[in-house]
PDB file of C-alpha atoms in Angstrom:
ATOM      1  CA  MET A   1       8.150  -5.861  19.368  1.00 92.00           C
ATOM      2  CA  GLU A   2       3.981  -6.086  19.825  1.00 96.00           C
ATOM      3  CA  ILE A   3       2.172  -6.165  16.542  1.00 97.00           C
ATOM      4  CA  VAL A   4      -1.413  -5.805  17.171  1.00 97.00           C
ATOM      5  CA  VAL A   5      -4.742  -4.587  15.735  1.00 97.00           C
ATOM      6  CA  ALA A   6      -5.073  -0.898  16.366  1.00 96.00           C
ATOM      7  CA  ASN A   7      -7.640   0.625  18.314  1.00 95.00           C
ATOM      8  CA  GLU A   8      -8.870   3.888  19.925  1.00 95.00           C
ATOM      9  CA  SER A   9      -6.223   3.733  22.440  1.00 96.00           C
ATOM     10  CA  HIS A  10      -3.409   4.130  19.920  1.00 96.00           C
ATOM     11  CA  PHE A  11      -4.516   7.783  18.931  1.00 96.00           C
ATOM     12  CA  LYS A  12      -1.862   9.358  20.491  1.00 96.00           C
ATOM     13  CA  TYR A  13       0.336   7.855  17.513  1.00 96.00           C
ATOM     14  CA  ALA A  14      -1.639   9.369  14.890  1.00 95.00           C
ATOM     15  CA  HIS A  15       0.333  12.510  14.277  1.00 96.00           C
ATOM     16  CA  ILE A  16       3.838  10.417  14.498  1.00 96.00           C
ATOM     17  CA  ILE A  17       2.399   7.772  11.669  1.00 94.00           C
ATOM     18  CA  SER A  18       1.285  10.760   9.516  1.00 93.00           C
ATOM     19  CA  ASP A  19       4.780  12.256  10.070  1.00 92.00           C
ATOM     20  CA  THR A  20       6.645   8.915   9.417  1.00 92.00           C
ATOM     21  CA  ILE A  21       4.752   8.651   6.102  1.00 88.00           C
ATOM     22  CA  THR A  22       5.125  12.114   4.874  1.00 84.00           C
ATOM     23  CA  GLU A  23       9.183  11.943   5.806  1.00 85.00           C
ATOM     24  CA  SER A  24       9.564   8.540   3.960  1.00 79.00           C
ATOM     25  CA  ALA A  25       8.033   9.972   0.698  1.00 68.00           C
ATOM     26  CA  LYS A  26      10.461  12.964   0.953  1.00 70.00           C
ATOM     27  CA  VAL A  27      13.426  10.741   1.657  1.00 67.00           C
ATOM     28  CA  ARG A  28      12.816   8.250  -0.789  1.00 59.00           C
ATOM     29  CA  GLY A  29      11.304  10.487  -3.688  1.00 53.00           C
ATOM     30  CA  THR A  30       8.746   7.916  -4.497  1.00 52.00           C
ATOM     31  CA  GLY A  31       4.957   8.419  -4.934  1.00 51.00           C
ATOM     32  CA  ILE A  32       3.552   8.174  -1.461  1.00 57.00           C
ATOM     33  CA  ALA A  33       0.203   9.596  -0.737  1.00 63.00           C
ATOM     34  CA  ARG A  34       0.013  11.740   2.264  1.00 71.00           C
ATOM     35  CA  ARG A  35      -2.418  11.045   5.124  1.00 83.00           C
ATOM     36  CA  THR A  36      -3.520  13.251   7.669  1.00 89.00           C
ATOM     37  CA  PRO A  37      -3.586  12.320  11.453  1.00 92.00           C
ATOM     38  CA  GLU A  38      -7.446  12.622  11.220  1.00 93.00           C
ATOM     39  CA  TYR A  39      -7.394  10.215   8.209  1.00 89.00           C
ATOM     40  CA  ILE A  40      -5.052   8.034  10.300  1.00 92.00           C
ATOM     41  CA  MET A  41      -7.325   8.017  13.671  1.00 94.00           C
ATOM     42  CA  LYS A  42     -10.290   6.427  11.544  1.00 91.00           C
ATOM     43  CA  ARG A  43      -8.394   4.015  10.728  1.00 90.00           C
ATOM     44  CA  LEU A  44      -7.189   3.194  14.089  1.00 92.00           C
ATOM     45  CA  GLN A  45     -10.671   3.335  15.338  1.00 91.00           C
ATOM     46  CA  ASN A  46     -12.532   1.241  13.241  1.00 89.00           C
ATOM     47  CA  GLY A  47     -10.224  -1.895  13.843  1.00 91.00           C
ATOM     48  CA  ASN A  48      -8.946  -1.612  10.210  1.00 93.00           C
ATOM     49  CA  ALA A  49      -5.183  -1.377  10.971  1.00 96.00           C
ATOM     50  CA  ILE A  50      -2.039  -2.928  12.567  1.00 97.00           C
ATOM     51  CA  ILE A  51       0.251  -0.927  14.526  1.00 97.00           C
ATOM     52  CA  ALA A  52       3.813  -2.165  15.701  1.00 98.00           C
ATOM     53  CA  LEU A  53       4.792  -1.043  19.125  1.00 98.00           C
ATOM     54  CA  ASP A  54       8.531  -1.243  21.058  1.00 97.00           C
ATOM     55  CA  GLY A  55       7.101  -0.638  24.515  1.00 96.00           C
ATOM     56  CA  ASP A  56       5.552   2.784  24.158  1.00 95.00           C
ATOM     57  CA  LYS A  57       7.363   3.729  21.193  1.00 97.00           C
ATOM     58  CA  PHE A  58       6.177   3.846  17.416  1.00 97.00           C
ATOM     59  CA  ALA A  59       7.676   0.991  15.083  1.00 97.00           C
ATOM     60  CA  GLY A  60       5.499   0.542  12.300  1.00 96.00           C
ATOM     61  CA  PHE A  61       1.894   0.658  10.777  1.00 96.00           C
ATOM     62  CA  CYS A  62      -0.471  -0.437   7.794  1.00 94.00           C
ATOM     63  CA  TYR A  63      -4.297  -0.212   7.383  1.00 93.00           C
ATOM     64  CA  ILE A  64      -7.028  -1.547   5.589  1.00 94.00           C
ATOM     65  CA  GLU A  65      -9.288   0.441   2.947  1.00 91.00           C
ATOM     66  CA  VAL A  66     -12.668  -1.086   2.024  1.00 92.00           C
ATOM     67  CA  TRP A  67     -14.062  -0.264  -1.726  1.00 90.00           C
ATOM     68  CA  GLY A  68     -16.933  -1.496  -4.120  1.00 80.00           C
ATOM     69  CA  ASN A  69     -19.272  -2.267  -1.408  1.00 81.00           C
ATOM     70  CA  LYS A  70     -16.649  -5.015  -0.012  1.00 87.00           C
ATOM     71  CA  ASP A  71     -15.752  -6.409  -3.175  1.00 91.00           C
ATOM     72  CA  PHE A  72     -12.037  -4.812  -2.686  1.00 94.00           C
ATOM     73  CA  VAL A  73      -9.935  -4.018   0.276  1.00 95.00           C
ATOM     74  CA  ALA A  74      -6.332  -2.343  -0.069  1.00 92.00           C
ATOM     75  CA  ASN A  75      -3.688  -2.612   2.240  1.00 89.00           C
ATOM     76  CA  SER A  76      -2.282   0.797   2.584  1.00 86.00           C
ATOM     77  CA  GLY A  77       0.276   2.985   4.117  1.00 85.00           C
ATOM     78  CA  LEU A  78       2.720   0.657   4.897  1.00 88.00           C
ATOM     79  CA  ILE A  79       5.430   2.114   7.386  1.00 91.00           C
ATOM     80  CA  VAL A  80       8.191   1.484   9.541  1.00 94.00           C
ATOM     81  CA  HIS A  81      10.197   4.091  11.624  1.00 95.00           C
ATOM     82  CA  PRO A  82      13.452   4.777  10.592  1.00 93.00           C
ATOM     83  CA  ASP A  83      14.966   3.423  13.894  1.00 95.00           C
ATOM     84  CA  TYR A  84      13.493  -0.015  12.792  1.00 96.00           C
ATOM     85  CA  ARG A  85      13.944  -0.454   9.496  1.00 92.00           C
ATOM     86  CA  ASN A  86      15.971  -3.236   8.166  1.00 91.00           C
ATOM     87  CA  GLN A  87      14.975  -5.547  10.690  1.00 94.00           C
ATOM     88  CA  GLY A  88      12.188  -7.579   8.653  1.00 93.00           C
ATOM     89  CA  LEU A  89       9.170  -5.951  10.575  1.00 96.00           C
ATOM     90  CA  ALA A  90       7.870  -4.588   7.427  1.00 93.00           C
ATOM     91  CA  LYS A  91       7.284  -8.172   6.199  1.00 94.00           C
ATOM     92  CA  GLU A  92       5.916  -9.126   9.873  1.00 96.00           C
ATOM     93  CA  ILE A  93       3.303  -6.057   9.584  1.00 96.00           C
ATOM     94  CA  LYS A  94       2.675  -6.937   5.853  1.00 94.00           C
ATOM     95  CA  LYS A  95       1.662 -10.544   6.997  1.00 96.00           C
ATOM     96  CA  ALA A  96      -0.405  -9.206   9.516  1.00 97.00           C
ATOM     97  CA  ILE A  97      -2.432  -6.766   7.699  1.00 96.00           C
ATOM     98  CA  PHE A  98      -3.221  -9.196   5.195  1.00 96.00           C
ATOM     99  CA  ASP A  99      -4.395 -11.908   7.771  1.00 96.00           C
ATOM    100  CA  LEU A 100      -6.655  -9.271   9.377  1.00 97.00           C
ATOM    101  CA  SER A 101      -8.000  -8.371   5.687  1.00 96.00           C
ATOM    102  CA  ARG A 102      -8.704 -12.182   4.923  1.00 96.00           C
ATOM    103  CA  LYS A 103     -10.541 -12.539   8.267  1.00 96.00           C
ATOM    104  CA  LYS A 104     -12.646  -9.572   8.030  1.00 95.00           C
ATOM    105  CA  PHE A 105     -13.352  -9.500   4.423  1.00 95.00           C
ATOM    106  CA  PRO A 106     -12.852 -13.215   3.274  1.00 95.00           C
ATOM    107  CA  ASP A 107     -14.678 -12.915   0.264  1.00 94.00           C
ATOM    108  CA  ALA A 108     -12.845  -9.627  -0.950  1.00 95.00           C
ATOM    109  CA  LYS A 109     -10.096  -9.045  -3.446  1.00 95.00           C
ATOM    110  CA  ILE A 110      -7.349  -7.359  -2.002  1.00 96.00           C
ATOM    111  CA  PHE A 111      -4.900  -5.246  -3.785  1.00 93.00           C
ATOM    112  CA  GLY A 112      -2.486  -2.437  -3.617  1.00 88.00           C
ATOM    113  CA  ILE A 113      -0.508  -0.171  -5.801  1.00 87.00           C
ATOM    114  CA  THR A 114       2.967   0.966  -5.231  1.00 84.00           C
ATOM    115  CA  THR A 115       6.623   1.767  -6.570  1.00 79.00           C
ATOM    116  CA  GLY A 116       8.479   0.157  -4.045  1.00 80.00           C
ATOM    117  CA  LEU A 117      10.102  -3.124  -5.293  1.00 84.00           C
ATOM    118  CA  ALA A 118      10.294  -4.498  -1.325  1.00 85.00           C
ATOM    119  CA  VAL A 119       6.502  -4.035  -1.064  1.00 86.00           C
ATOM    120  CA  MET A 120       6.032  -5.882  -4.778  1.00 88.00           C
ATOM    121  CA  LYS A 121       8.000  -8.546  -3.349  1.00 90.00           C
ATOM    122  CA  MET A 122       5.809  -9.046  -0.142  1.00 90.00           C
ATOM    123  CA  ASN A 123       2.873  -8.940  -2.135  1.00 91.00           C
ATOM    124  CA  TYR A 124       4.099 -11.457  -4.331  1.00 91.00           C
ATOM    125  CA  GLU A 125       5.055 -13.847  -1.625  1.00 91.00           C
ATOM    126  CA  LEU A 126       1.665 -13.558  -0.048  1.00 92.00           C
ATOM    127  CA  GLY A 127      -0.093 -14.553  -3.246  1.00 91.00           C
ATOM    128  CA  TYR A 128      -0.759 -11.219  -5.077  1.00 92.00           C
ATOM    129  CA  LYS A 129       0.167 -11.024  -8.852  1.00 91.00           C
ATOM    130  CA  PRO A 130       0.547  -7.929 -11.116  1.00 90.00           C
ATOM    131  CA  VAL A 131      -2.354  -6.696 -12.871  1.00 91.00           C
ATOM    132  CA  THR A 132      -3.529  -3.650 -14.814  1.00 89.00           C
ATOM    133  CA  PHE A 133      -5.522  -0.848 -13.003  1.00 89.00           C
ATOM    134  CA  SER A 134      -8.597  -1.943 -14.736  1.00 89.00           C
ATOM    135  CA  GLU A 135      -8.931  -4.873 -12.778  1.00 91.00           C
ATOM    136  CA  LEU A 136      -8.551  -2.806  -9.253  1.00 90.00           C
ATOM    137  CA  THR A 137     -11.384  -1.010  -7.834  1.00 87.00           C
ATOM    138  CA  ASP A 138     -13.603   1.498 -10.074  1.00 83.00           C
ATOM    139  CA  ASP A 139     -14.797   3.695  -6.886  1.00 84.00           C
ATOM    140  CA  PRO A 140     -13.666   7.376  -7.477  1.00 83.00           C
ATOM    141  CA  GLU A 141     -12.631   7.440  -4.124  1.00 82.00           C
ATOM    142  CA  PHE A 142      -9.837   5.330  -3.930  1.00 84.00           C
ATOM    143  CA  TRP A 143      -8.395   7.038  -6.600  1.00 82.00           C
ATOM    144  CA  LYS A 144      -9.119  10.329  -5.231  1.00 81.00           C
ATOM    145  CA  GLY A 145      -6.477   9.060  -2.432  1.00 76.00           C
ATOM    146  CA  CYS A 146      -3.739   9.437  -5.118  1.00 82.00           C
ATOM    147  CA  GLN A 147      -4.366  13.436  -5.379  1.00 80.00           C
ATOM    148  CA  THR A 148      -1.676  14.006  -2.640  1.00 74.00           C
ATOM    149  CA  CYS A 149       1.106  11.862  -4.276  1.00 77.00           C
ATOM    150  CA  LYS A 150       3.638  13.892  -6.698  1.00 77.00           C
ATOM    151  CA  ASN A 151       2.970  11.573  -9.642  1.00 78.00           C
ATOM    152  CA  PHE A 152      -0.916  12.089  -9.989  1.00 83.00           C
ATOM    153  CA  ASP A 153      -0.411  14.085 -13.008  1.00 85.00           C
ATOM    154  CA  ILE A 154       0.743  10.975 -14.639  1.00 84.00           C
ATOM    155  CA  LEU A 155      -2.460   8.983 -13.378  1.00 85.00           C
ATOM    156  CA  THR A 156      -4.458  11.807 -14.924  1.00 85.00           C
ATOM    157  CA  ARG A 157      -2.777  12.009 -18.250  1.00 85.00           C
ATOM    158  CA  THR A 158      -3.219   8.221 -18.647  1.00 84.00           C
ATOM    159  CA  GLU A 159      -6.888   8.521 -17.720  1.00 81.00           C
ATOM    160  CA  GLN A 160      -6.233   6.434 -14.900  1.00 79.00           C
ATOM    161  CA  LYS A 161      -5.051   3.490 -16.754  1.00 82.00           C
ATOM    162  CA  MET A 162      -1.439   3.427 -15.695  1.00 82.00           C
ATOM    163  CA  CYS A 163       1.156   5.176 -13.530  1.00 85.00           C
ATOM    164  CA  LEU A 164       4.620   4.744 -11.932  1.00 82.00           C
ATOM    165  CA  CYS A 165       2.757   2.466  -9.324  1.00 85.00           C
ATOM    166  CA  THR A 166       2.435  -1.165 -10.073  1.00 87.00           C
ATOM    167  CA  GLY A 167      -1.025  -2.480  -9.500  1.00 88.00           C
ATOM    168  CA  MET A 168      -1.136  -5.739  -7.438  1.00 92.00           C
ATOM    169  CA  LEU A 169      -4.136  -8.186  -6.836  1.00 94.00           C
ATOM    170  CA  TYR A 170      -5.077 -11.113  -4.471  1.00 95.00           C
ATOM    171  CA  ASP A 171      -8.086 -13.114  -5.588  1.00 94.00           C
ATOM    172  CA  PRO A 172      -9.334 -15.370  -2.732  1.00 93.00           C
ATOM    173  CA  ASN A 173     -11.441 -17.064  -5.865  1.00 88.00           C
ATOM    174  CA  SER A 174      -8.484 -17.700  -8.001  1.00 81.00           C
ATOM    175  CA  LYS A 175      -7.750 -21.137  -8.922  1.00 68.00           C
ATOM    176  CA  LYS A 176      -4.153 -20.426 -10.452  1.00 66.00           C
ATOM    177  CA  PRO A 177      -2.001 -19.475  -7.223  1.00 62.00           C
ATOM    178  CA  VAL A 178       1.265 -17.522  -8.015  1.00 60.00           C
ATOM    179  CA  THR A 179       4.092 -20.397  -8.219  1.00 59.00           C
ATOM    180  CA  LYS A 180       6.611 -18.598  -9.998  1.00 67.00           C
ATOM    181  CA  LYS A 181       9.683 -17.457  -8.005  1.00 75.00           C
ATOM    182  CA  TRP A 182       9.766 -13.905  -7.397  1.00 75.00           C
ATOM    183  CA  ASN A 183      12.004 -12.173 -10.520  1.00 76.00           C
ATOM    184  CA  GLU A 184      12.797  -8.871  -8.893  1.00 77.00           C
ATOM    185  CA  LYS A 185      14.914  -7.946 -12.663  1.00 81.00           C
ATOM    186  CA  ALA A 186      11.476  -8.008 -14.038  1.00 78.00           C
ATOM    187  CA  PHE A 187       9.918  -5.878 -11.702  1.00 76.00           C
ATOM    188  CA  GLN A 188      12.949  -3.359 -11.976  1.00 79.00           C
ATOM    189  CA  ARG A 189      12.836  -3.303 -15.948  1.00 81.00           C
ATOM    190  CA  LEU A 190       8.897  -2.711 -15.633  1.00 77.00           C
ATOM    191  CA  LYS A 191       9.754  -0.054 -13.470  1.00 75.00           C
ATOM    192  CA  LYS A 192      12.390   1.605 -15.324  1.00 79.00           C
ATOM    193  CA  ILE A 193      10.360   1.280 -18.705  1.00 77.00           C
ATOM    194  CA  LYS A 194       7.736   3.341 -17.038  1.00 76.00           C
ATOM    195  CA  GLU A 195       9.745   5.907 -15.442  1.00 74.00           C
ATOM    196  CA  ALA A 196      11.250   6.744 -18.690  1.00 78.00           C
ATOM    197  CA  LEU A 197       7.836   6.913 -20.557  1.00 72.00           C
ATOM    198  CA  PHE A 198       6.061   9.089 -17.950  1.00 74.00           C
ATOM    199  CA  LEU A 199       8.893  11.211 -16.483  1.00 71.00           C
ATOM    200  CA  LYS A 200       9.900  12.023 -19.914  1.00 63.00           C
ATOM    201  CA  LYS A 201       6.752  13.301 -20.986  1.00 56.00           C
ATOM    202  CA  LYS A 202       6.224  15.030 -17.857  1.00 53.00           C
ATOM    203  CA  GLN A 203       9.466  17.220 -18.511  1.00 52.00           C
ATOM    204  CA  LYS A 204       8.170  18.251 -21.908  1.00 49.00           C
TER     205      LYS A 204
END
């Protein structure tokens, strides 16, 4: 398995990356924003993405988005092809995109929003901590990216303060590193509380 910084030579994988993200959202029933092949190509072109390949076969992907005059960067679109899941590949890709973010944008805060407990755990182990949305970028372009997510109406109803996603942030200037052990039950409870609160309102 080869995990590398993506470039223009990987344009041929843009459609399968886009399709894999879309299909994953359908299967898991979670809020994953759709990404077009053209959108993916831009991330491949600017060296702000990691791609995993098994020979010539696409295996996984993740990309960096830059916000707020480089004050914030997001590691987004983490996806592993169904043929390569449950092998620890997502964790390797996540570590690679995190390291690339730290190298290219050493002073930026790194953040992400996700509904997936597995991604939350990976983030936590890298030093992220759960935060409110107000601590993330206020760049409107970032939040526009949520418009293709099925839960976007929740974000709108809460005036962009909360959603089913959990916001997580890595601050390179923080003097208080995360030392507590990952508590999956606590994150599961948080997720269930938000689902009960927001999905119930949505059905009314």
